[in-house]
Structures are given as structure tokens and as C-alpha cells.
mmCIF file of C-alpha atoms in Angstrom:
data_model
loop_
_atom_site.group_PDB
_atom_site.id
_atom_site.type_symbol
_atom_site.label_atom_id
_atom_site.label_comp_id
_atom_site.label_asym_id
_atom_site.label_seq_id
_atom_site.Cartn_x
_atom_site.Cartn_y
_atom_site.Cartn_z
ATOM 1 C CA UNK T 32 0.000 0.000 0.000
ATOM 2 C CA UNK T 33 0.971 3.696 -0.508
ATOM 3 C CA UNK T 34 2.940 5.666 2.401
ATOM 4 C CA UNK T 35 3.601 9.095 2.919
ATOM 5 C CA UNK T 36 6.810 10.242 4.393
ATOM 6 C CA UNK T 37 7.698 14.023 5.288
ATOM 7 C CA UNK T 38 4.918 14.869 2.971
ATOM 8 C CA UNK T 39 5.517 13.763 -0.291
ATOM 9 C CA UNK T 40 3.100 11.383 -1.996
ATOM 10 C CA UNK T 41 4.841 8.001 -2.416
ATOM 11 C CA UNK T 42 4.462 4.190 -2.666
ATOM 12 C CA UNK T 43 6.395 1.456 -2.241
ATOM 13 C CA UNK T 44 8.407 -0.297 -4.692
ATOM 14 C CA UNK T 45 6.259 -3.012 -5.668
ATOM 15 C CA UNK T 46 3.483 -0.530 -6.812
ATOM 16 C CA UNK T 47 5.778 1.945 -8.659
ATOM 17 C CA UNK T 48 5.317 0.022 -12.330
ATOM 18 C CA UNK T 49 1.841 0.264 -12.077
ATOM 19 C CA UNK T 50 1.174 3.872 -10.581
ATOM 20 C CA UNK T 51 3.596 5.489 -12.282
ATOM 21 C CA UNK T 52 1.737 4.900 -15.388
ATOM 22 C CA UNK T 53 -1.256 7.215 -13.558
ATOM 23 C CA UNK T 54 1.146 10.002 -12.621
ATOM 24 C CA UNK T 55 4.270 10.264 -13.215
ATOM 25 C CA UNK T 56 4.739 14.082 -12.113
ATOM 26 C CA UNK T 57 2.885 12.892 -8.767
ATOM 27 C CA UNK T 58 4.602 10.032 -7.863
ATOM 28 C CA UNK T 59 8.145 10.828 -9.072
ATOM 29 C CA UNK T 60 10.446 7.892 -8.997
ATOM 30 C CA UNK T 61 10.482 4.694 -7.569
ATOM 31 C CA UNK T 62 11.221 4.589 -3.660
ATOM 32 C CA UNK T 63 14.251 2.638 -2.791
ATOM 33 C CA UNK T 64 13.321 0.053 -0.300
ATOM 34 C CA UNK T 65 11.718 -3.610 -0.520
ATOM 35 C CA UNK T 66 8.756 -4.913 0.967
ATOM 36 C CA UNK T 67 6.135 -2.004 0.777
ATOM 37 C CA UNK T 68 8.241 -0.052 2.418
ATOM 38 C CA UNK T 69 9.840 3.838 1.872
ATOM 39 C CA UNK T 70 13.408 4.515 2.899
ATOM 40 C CA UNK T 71 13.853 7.101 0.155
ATOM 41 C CA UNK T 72 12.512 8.867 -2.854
ATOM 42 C CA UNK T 73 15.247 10.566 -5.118
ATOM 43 C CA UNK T 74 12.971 13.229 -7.626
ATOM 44 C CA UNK T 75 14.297 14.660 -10.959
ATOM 45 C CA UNK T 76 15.375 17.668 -11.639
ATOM 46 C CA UNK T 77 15.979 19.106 -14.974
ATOM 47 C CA UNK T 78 18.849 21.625 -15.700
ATOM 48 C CA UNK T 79 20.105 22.990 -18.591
ATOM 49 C CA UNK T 80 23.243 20.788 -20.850
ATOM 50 C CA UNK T 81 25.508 23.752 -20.859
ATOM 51 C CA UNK T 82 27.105 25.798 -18.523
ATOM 52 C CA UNK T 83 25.258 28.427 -16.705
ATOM 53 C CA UNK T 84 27.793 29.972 -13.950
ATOM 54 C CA UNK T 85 27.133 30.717 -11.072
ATOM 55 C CA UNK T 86 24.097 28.695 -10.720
ATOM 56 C CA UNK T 87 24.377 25.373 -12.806
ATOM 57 C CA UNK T 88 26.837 23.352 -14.674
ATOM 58 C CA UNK T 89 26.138 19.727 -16.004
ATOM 59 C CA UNK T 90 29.039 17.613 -14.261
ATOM 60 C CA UNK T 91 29.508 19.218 -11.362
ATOM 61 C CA UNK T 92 26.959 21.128 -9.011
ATOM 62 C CA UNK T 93 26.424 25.265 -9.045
ATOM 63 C CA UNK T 94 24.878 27.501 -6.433
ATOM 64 C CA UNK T 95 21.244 26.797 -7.689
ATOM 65 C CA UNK T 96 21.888 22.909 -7.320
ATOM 66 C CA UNK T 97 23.604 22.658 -4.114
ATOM 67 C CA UNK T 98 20.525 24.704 -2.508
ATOM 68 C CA UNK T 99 17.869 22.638 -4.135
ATOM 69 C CA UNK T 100 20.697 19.203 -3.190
ATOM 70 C CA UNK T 101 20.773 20.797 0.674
ATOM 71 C CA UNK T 102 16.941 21.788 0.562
ATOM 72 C CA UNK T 103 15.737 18.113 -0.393
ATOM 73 C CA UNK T 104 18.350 16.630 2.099
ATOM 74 C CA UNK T 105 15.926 18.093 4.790
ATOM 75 C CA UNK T 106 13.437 16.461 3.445
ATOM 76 C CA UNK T 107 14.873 13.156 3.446
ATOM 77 C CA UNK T 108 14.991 13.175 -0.158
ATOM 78 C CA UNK T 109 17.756 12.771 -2.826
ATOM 79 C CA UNK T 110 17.599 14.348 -6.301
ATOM 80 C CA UNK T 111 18.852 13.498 -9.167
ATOM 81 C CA UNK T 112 19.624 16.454 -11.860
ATOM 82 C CA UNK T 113 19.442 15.500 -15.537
ATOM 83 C CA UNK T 114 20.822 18.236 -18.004
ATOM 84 C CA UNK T 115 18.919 18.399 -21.024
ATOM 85 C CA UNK T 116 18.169 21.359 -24.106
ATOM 86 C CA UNK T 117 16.063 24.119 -21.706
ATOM 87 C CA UNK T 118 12.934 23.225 -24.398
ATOM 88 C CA UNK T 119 13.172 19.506 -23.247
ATOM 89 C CA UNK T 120 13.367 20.062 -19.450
ATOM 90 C CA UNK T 121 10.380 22.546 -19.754
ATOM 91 C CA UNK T 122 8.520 19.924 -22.043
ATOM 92 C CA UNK T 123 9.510 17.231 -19.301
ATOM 93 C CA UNK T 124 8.129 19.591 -16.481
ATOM 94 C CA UNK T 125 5.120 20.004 -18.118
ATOM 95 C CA UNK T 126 4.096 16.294 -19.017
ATOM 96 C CA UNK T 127 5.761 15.038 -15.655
ATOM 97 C CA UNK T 128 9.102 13.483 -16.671
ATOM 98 C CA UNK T 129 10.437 15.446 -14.543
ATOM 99 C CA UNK T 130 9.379 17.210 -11.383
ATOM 100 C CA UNK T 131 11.193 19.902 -11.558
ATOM 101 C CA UNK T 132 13.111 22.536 -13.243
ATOM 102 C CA UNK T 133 16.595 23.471 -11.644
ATOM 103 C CA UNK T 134 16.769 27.138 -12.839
ATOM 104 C CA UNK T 135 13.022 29.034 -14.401
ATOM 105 C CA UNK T 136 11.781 32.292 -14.482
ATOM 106 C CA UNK T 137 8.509 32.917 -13.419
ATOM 107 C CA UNK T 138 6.943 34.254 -16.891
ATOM 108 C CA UNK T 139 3.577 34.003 -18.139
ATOM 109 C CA UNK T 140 4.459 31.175 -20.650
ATOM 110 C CA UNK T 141 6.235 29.234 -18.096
ATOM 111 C CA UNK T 142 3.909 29.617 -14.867
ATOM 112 C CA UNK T 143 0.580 28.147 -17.162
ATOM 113 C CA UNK T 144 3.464 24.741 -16.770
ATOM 114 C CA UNK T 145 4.987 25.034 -13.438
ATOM 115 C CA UNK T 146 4.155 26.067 -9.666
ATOM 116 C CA UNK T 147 6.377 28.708 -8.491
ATOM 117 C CA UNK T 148 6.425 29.913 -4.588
ATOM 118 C CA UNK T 149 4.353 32.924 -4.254
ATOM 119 C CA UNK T 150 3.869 35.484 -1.977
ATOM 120 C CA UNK T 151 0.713 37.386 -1.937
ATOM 121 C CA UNK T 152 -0.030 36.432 -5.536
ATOM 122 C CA UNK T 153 3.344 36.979 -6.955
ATOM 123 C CA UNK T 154 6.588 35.138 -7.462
ATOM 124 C CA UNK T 155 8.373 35.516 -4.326
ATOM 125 C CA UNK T 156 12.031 36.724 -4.977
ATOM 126 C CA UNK T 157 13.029 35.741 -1.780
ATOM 127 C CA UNK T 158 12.945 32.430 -2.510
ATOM 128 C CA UNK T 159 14.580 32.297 -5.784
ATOM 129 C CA UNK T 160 18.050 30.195 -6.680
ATOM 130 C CA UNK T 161 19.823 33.302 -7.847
ATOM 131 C CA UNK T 162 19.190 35.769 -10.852
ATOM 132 C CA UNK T 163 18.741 35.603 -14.532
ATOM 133 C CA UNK T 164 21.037 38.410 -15.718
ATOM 134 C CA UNK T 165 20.549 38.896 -19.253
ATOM 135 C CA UNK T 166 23.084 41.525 -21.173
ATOM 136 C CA UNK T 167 23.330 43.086 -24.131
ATOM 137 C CA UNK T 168 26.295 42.744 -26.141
ATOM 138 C CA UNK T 169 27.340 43.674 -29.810
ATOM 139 C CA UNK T 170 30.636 44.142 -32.373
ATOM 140 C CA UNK T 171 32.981 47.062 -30.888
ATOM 141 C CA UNK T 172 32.126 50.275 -32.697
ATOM 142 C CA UNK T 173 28.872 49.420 -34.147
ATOM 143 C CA UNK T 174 25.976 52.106 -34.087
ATOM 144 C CA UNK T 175 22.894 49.392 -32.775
ATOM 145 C CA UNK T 176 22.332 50.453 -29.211
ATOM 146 C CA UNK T 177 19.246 49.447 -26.148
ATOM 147 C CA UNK T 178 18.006 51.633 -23.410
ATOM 148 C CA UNK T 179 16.468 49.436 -21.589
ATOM 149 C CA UNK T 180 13.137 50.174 -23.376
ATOM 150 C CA UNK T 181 13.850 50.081 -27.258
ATOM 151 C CA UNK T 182 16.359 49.338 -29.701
ATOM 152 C CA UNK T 183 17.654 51.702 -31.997
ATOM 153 C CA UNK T 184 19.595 51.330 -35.048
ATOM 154 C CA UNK T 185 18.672 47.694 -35.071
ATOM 155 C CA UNK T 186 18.051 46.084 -38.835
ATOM 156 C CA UNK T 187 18.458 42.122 -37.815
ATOM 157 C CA UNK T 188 17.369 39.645 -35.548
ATOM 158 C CA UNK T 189 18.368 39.535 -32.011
ATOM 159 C CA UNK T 190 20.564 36.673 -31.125
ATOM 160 C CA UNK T 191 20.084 34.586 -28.037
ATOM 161 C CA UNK T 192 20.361 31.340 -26.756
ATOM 162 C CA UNK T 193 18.089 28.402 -27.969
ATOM 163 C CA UNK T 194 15.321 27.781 -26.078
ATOM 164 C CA UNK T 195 15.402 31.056 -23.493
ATOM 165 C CA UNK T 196 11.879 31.829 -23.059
ATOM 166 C CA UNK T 197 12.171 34.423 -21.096
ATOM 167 C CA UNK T 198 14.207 36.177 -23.648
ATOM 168 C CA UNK T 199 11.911 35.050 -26.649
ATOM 169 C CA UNK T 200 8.683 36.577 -24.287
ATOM 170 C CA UNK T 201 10.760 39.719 -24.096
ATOM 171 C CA UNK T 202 11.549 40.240 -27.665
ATOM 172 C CA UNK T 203 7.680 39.477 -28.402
ATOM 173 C CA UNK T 204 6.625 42.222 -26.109
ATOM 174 C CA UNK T 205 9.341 44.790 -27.737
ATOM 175 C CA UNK T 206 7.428 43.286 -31.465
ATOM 176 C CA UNK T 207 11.330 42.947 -32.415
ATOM 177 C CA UNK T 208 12.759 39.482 -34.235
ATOM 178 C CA UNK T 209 14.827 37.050 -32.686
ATOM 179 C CA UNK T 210 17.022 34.529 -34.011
ATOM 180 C CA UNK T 211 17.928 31.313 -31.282
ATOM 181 C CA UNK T 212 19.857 29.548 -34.408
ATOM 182 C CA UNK T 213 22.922 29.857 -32.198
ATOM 183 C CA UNK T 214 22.841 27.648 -29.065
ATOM 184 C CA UNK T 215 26.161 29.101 -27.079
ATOM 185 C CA UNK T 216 27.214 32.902 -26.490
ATOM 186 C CA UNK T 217 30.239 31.897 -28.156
ATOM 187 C CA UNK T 218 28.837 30.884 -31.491
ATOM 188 C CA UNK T 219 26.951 34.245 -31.192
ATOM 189 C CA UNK T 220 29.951 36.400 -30.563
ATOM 190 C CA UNK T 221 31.216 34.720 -34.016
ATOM 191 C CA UNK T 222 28.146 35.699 -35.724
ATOM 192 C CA UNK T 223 28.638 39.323 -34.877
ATOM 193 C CA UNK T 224 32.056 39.473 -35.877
ATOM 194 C CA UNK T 225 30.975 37.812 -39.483
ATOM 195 C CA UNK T 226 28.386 40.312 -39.836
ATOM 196 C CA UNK T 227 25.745 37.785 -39.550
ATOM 197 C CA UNK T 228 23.733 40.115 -36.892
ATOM 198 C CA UNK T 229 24.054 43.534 -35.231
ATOM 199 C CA UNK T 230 23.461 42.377 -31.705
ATOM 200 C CA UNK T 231 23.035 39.545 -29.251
ATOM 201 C CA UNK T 232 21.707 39.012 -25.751
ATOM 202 C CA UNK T 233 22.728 36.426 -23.212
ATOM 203 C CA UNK T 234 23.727 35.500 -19.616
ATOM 204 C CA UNK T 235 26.014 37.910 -17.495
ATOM 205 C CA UNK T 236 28.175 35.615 -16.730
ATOM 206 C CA UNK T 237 28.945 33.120 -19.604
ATOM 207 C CA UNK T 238 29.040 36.844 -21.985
ATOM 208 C CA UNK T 239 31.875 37.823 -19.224
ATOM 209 C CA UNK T 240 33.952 34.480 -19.693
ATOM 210 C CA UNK T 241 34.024 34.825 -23.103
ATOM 211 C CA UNK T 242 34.841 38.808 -23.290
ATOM 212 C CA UNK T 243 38.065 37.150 -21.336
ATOM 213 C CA UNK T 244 38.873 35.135 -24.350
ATOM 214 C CA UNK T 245 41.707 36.484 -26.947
ATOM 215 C CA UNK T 246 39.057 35.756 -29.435
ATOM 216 C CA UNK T 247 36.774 38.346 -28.575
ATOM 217 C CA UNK T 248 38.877 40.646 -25.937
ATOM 218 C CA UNK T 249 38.584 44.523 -27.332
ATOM 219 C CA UNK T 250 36.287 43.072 -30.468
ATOM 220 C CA UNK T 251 32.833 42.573 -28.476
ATOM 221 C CA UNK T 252 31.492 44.887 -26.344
ATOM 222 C CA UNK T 253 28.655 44.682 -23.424
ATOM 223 C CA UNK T 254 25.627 47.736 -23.512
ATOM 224 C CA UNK T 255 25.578 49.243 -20.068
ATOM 225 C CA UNK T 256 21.832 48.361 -19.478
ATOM 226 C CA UNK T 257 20.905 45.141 -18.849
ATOM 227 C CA UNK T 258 17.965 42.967 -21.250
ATOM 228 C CA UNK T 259 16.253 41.023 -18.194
ATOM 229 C CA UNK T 260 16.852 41.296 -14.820
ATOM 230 C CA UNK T 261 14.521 38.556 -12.808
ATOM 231 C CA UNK T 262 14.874 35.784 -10.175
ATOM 232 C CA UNK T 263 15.305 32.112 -10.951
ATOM 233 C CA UNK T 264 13.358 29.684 -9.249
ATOM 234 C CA UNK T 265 13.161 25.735 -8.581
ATOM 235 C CA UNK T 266 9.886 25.388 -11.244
ATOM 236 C CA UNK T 267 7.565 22.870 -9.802
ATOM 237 C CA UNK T 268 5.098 20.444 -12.236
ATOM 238 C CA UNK T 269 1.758 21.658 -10.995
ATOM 239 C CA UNK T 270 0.217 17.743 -10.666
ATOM 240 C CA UNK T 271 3.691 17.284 -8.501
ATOM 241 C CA UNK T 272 3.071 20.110 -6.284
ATOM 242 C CA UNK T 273 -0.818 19.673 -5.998
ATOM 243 C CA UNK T 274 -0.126 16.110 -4.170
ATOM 244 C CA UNK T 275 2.830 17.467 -2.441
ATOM 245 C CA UNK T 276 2.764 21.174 -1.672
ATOM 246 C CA UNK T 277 3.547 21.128 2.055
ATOM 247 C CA UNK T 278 6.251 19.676 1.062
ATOM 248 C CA UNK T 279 7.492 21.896 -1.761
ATOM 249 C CA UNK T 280 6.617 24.787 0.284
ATOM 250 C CA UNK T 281 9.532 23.183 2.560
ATOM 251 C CA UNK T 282 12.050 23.497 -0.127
ATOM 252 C CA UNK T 283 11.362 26.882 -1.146
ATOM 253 C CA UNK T 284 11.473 28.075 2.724
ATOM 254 C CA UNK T 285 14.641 26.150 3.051
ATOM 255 C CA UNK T 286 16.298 27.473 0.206
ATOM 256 C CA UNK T 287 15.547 31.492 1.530
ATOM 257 C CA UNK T 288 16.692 30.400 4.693
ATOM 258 C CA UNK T 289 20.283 29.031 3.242
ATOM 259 C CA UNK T 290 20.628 32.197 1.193
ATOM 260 C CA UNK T 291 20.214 34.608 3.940
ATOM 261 C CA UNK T 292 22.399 32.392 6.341
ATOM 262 C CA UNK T 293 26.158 34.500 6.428
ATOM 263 C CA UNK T 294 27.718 31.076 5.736
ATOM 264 C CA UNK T 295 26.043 31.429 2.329
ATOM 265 C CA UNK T 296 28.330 34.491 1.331
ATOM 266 C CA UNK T 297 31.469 32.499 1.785
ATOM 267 C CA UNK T 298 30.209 29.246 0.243
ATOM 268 C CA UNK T 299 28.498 30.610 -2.621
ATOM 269 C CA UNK T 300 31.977 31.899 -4.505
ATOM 270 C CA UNK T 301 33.163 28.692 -3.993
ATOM 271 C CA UNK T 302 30.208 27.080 -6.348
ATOM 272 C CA UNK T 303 30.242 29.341 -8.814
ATOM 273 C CA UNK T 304 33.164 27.346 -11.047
#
């Protein structure tokens, strides 16, 4: 028979086979354990296959996994992170493959798939992972320039990353083109010295690595304004958090508690690599 252990829906390992086929998002994964009974449940959580510094890489763990790791732990849970293309971890959230998302913003698009911790009707920053710090960068020299409101002097497609919703939402709202043919900052950088755009937009950090690069050093520059400034959350599969929101509640409370703890300032440098 079913069991419930610190909250979280779950059966035991004889029954998995079967009930999994009438929920994956709510049951998650099989519980470790013999005889109908729970020692553990590990849960899957999506992150992105490339890296994304400070917050998540895909062989080692960043700042946004070792909080979600350290959250679960409390829990008595284990996770297990799985780095896939950002549109196949937000297709698995939404059908249930996985339960979670390691690093989403809270945008329209994305909260009609996934539960996000709230606080009085909005998406509470204080319990976020970390930031999504989106930049604007473009060839040394050239005219195109953002104020934080419009473009101007802008005659092709915006680069970004493959699959960043956030930034495609953006770029809808501003009625300007994108182009996501490229999927790393890198490849984009290339593009802009070939003359194959005017202008790309992607994550502080990875943009900052590469400006360090011989490559690009003096030849790409960054816009002083950013594109997107917004939190990044652990993004929930609604099913998943309907049957087990006390206990997801748990993990978002645990991870603003770890962030405001001083340890966290002398820790978190050391996970952003």
C-alpha cells in the first residue's frame, strides 16, 4: 500500500510500475526500499546541458543545485539532476518526466506549466536560486544600441540562446525578431564578428567568460543596461506540487533560509566554477 513520508506522496516499490503509469509528475520515482516499504525517494530535476555559472553546470553542481541538493536533504529526499536542451526540461516539467526545473523564471508562458512559490499572488524573490542576468552585447564600434526600453539602429534579428523563453517573451513584447539559431554565447559572438547580426543578448556571466577570451577581448562589447533582470526559481510540475505542496513549500522556505544564512556568502563563490 501507498505511504507518505515528510509529505511527499509516495508508494512502495512493488506498486511503482503500475502507478507510475497514472502520474508520473505525482509520484516521481520509484522509492528505494523492498517490501512495501519507503526509505527514500530521489525526484528529478531538470537543468540545462551547458554551462550556466554561477548557478548550474552539467558535471559538477552550481549555487542553484547545491541549494535545491541541501533543501531536499531536509526532506529526506535525494535528487537526481538531468541536463537536457532548456525546451526539453520545460517539455519534461510540463508532461511530468520530470518534477522539476533546476533554474526558471517565473513568466507568463512558463507559470501556465509550473508552480512557483508565491507570496501574496506573486513570485516571491526571496525564494529564488539566484538571478537571470541577461546583457546586451554587440561588435565594438557598431551604431545598434538598447536603453532598456527600445532598440535603436537595429536592422536584424536579435541573437540569443536556444530555447530562453524568457528572452523570446521579451523580444515578443518589444514586437522585435529574434534569431535562437545559435545555441552558445560563443557561437553568437562569431556571428557578430561575421556580420551575420548587429546584436546579441545572453547570460552575465557566460558573456563575461568569453569577453576574457583572446578571441573576442577589445572586439565585443557589453551595452551598459541590462535585457532582463529577474529571479530564478526551482519550477515545480503543478500535478507534482498539488499532491505534495507542504512539502514543496519546505524546499522553497529552506532554500531562503540558506541564502540569507552568512555562511552562504562564503560558500556561494566557492560554487560558482
Amino acid at each position: 500500500a501507498g505511504v507518505k513520508r515528510m509529505g511527499w506522496a509516495m508508494a512502495g516499490s512493488n506498486r511503482c510500475p503500475a502507478l507510475r503509469a497514472v502520474s508520473a509528475a505525482v509520484l516521481g520515482l520509484c522509492l528505494l526500499g523492498g517490501s512495501g516499504t519507503a526509505y527514500a525517494q530521489t525526484i528529478e530535476v531538470c537543468i540545462g546541458d551547458h554551462d550556466n555559472p554561477p548557478l548550474s553546470f552539467p558535471d559538477h553542481d552550481g549555487q542553484a543545485q547545491y541549494l535545491i541538493r541541501q533543501a531536499a536533504r531536509e526532506q529526506g529526499l535525494q535528487v537526481r539532476f538531468v541536463p537536457v536542451p532548456w525546451r526539453r526540461c520545460r517539455a519534461g516539467v510540463e508532461s511530468g518526466r520530470y518534477q522539476a526545473a533546476g533554474t526558471a523564471t517565473a513568466t507568463p508562458a512558463n507559470q501556465e506549466i509550473m508552480r512557483f512559490p508565491l507570496r501574496d499572488g506573486v513570485p516571491n524573490a526571496a525564494q529564488a536560486l539566484g538571478e537571470f542576468h541577461i546583457v546586451v552585447f554587440r561588435k565594438a564600434g557598431t551604431a545598434v544600441d538598447w536603453d532598456g526600453k527600445r532598440f535603436s539602429g537595429l536592422h536584424t534579428p536579435v541573437l540569443f540562446n536556444a530555447g530562453f523563453v524568457a528572452v523570446a517573451d521579451r523580444l515578443n513584447m518589444l514586437g522585435v525578431a529574434g534569431d535562437e539559431s545559435a545555441v552558445l554565447i560563443h557561437r553568437m559572438m562569431q556571428m557578430l564578428l561575421l556580420g551575420r547580426g548587429q546584436v546579441g543578448v545572453g547570460q552575465a556571466s557566460v558573456v563575461d567568460i568569453e569577453l576574457k577570451s583572446p578571441v573576442f577581448d577589445g572586439k565585443i562589447e557589453v551595452l551598459p543596461v541590462p535585457f532582463i533582470r529577474s529571479p530564478l526559481f526551482l519550477g515545480v510540475n503543478k500535478a507534482f506540487y498539488a499532491a505534495n505542496s507542504a512539502a514543496v513549500d519546505a524546499l522553497w522556505l529552506a532554500i531562503e533560509r540558506m541564502r540569507a544564512a552568512p555562511q552562504w556568502q562564503k560558500m556561494a563563490p566557492e560554487l560558482a566554477r
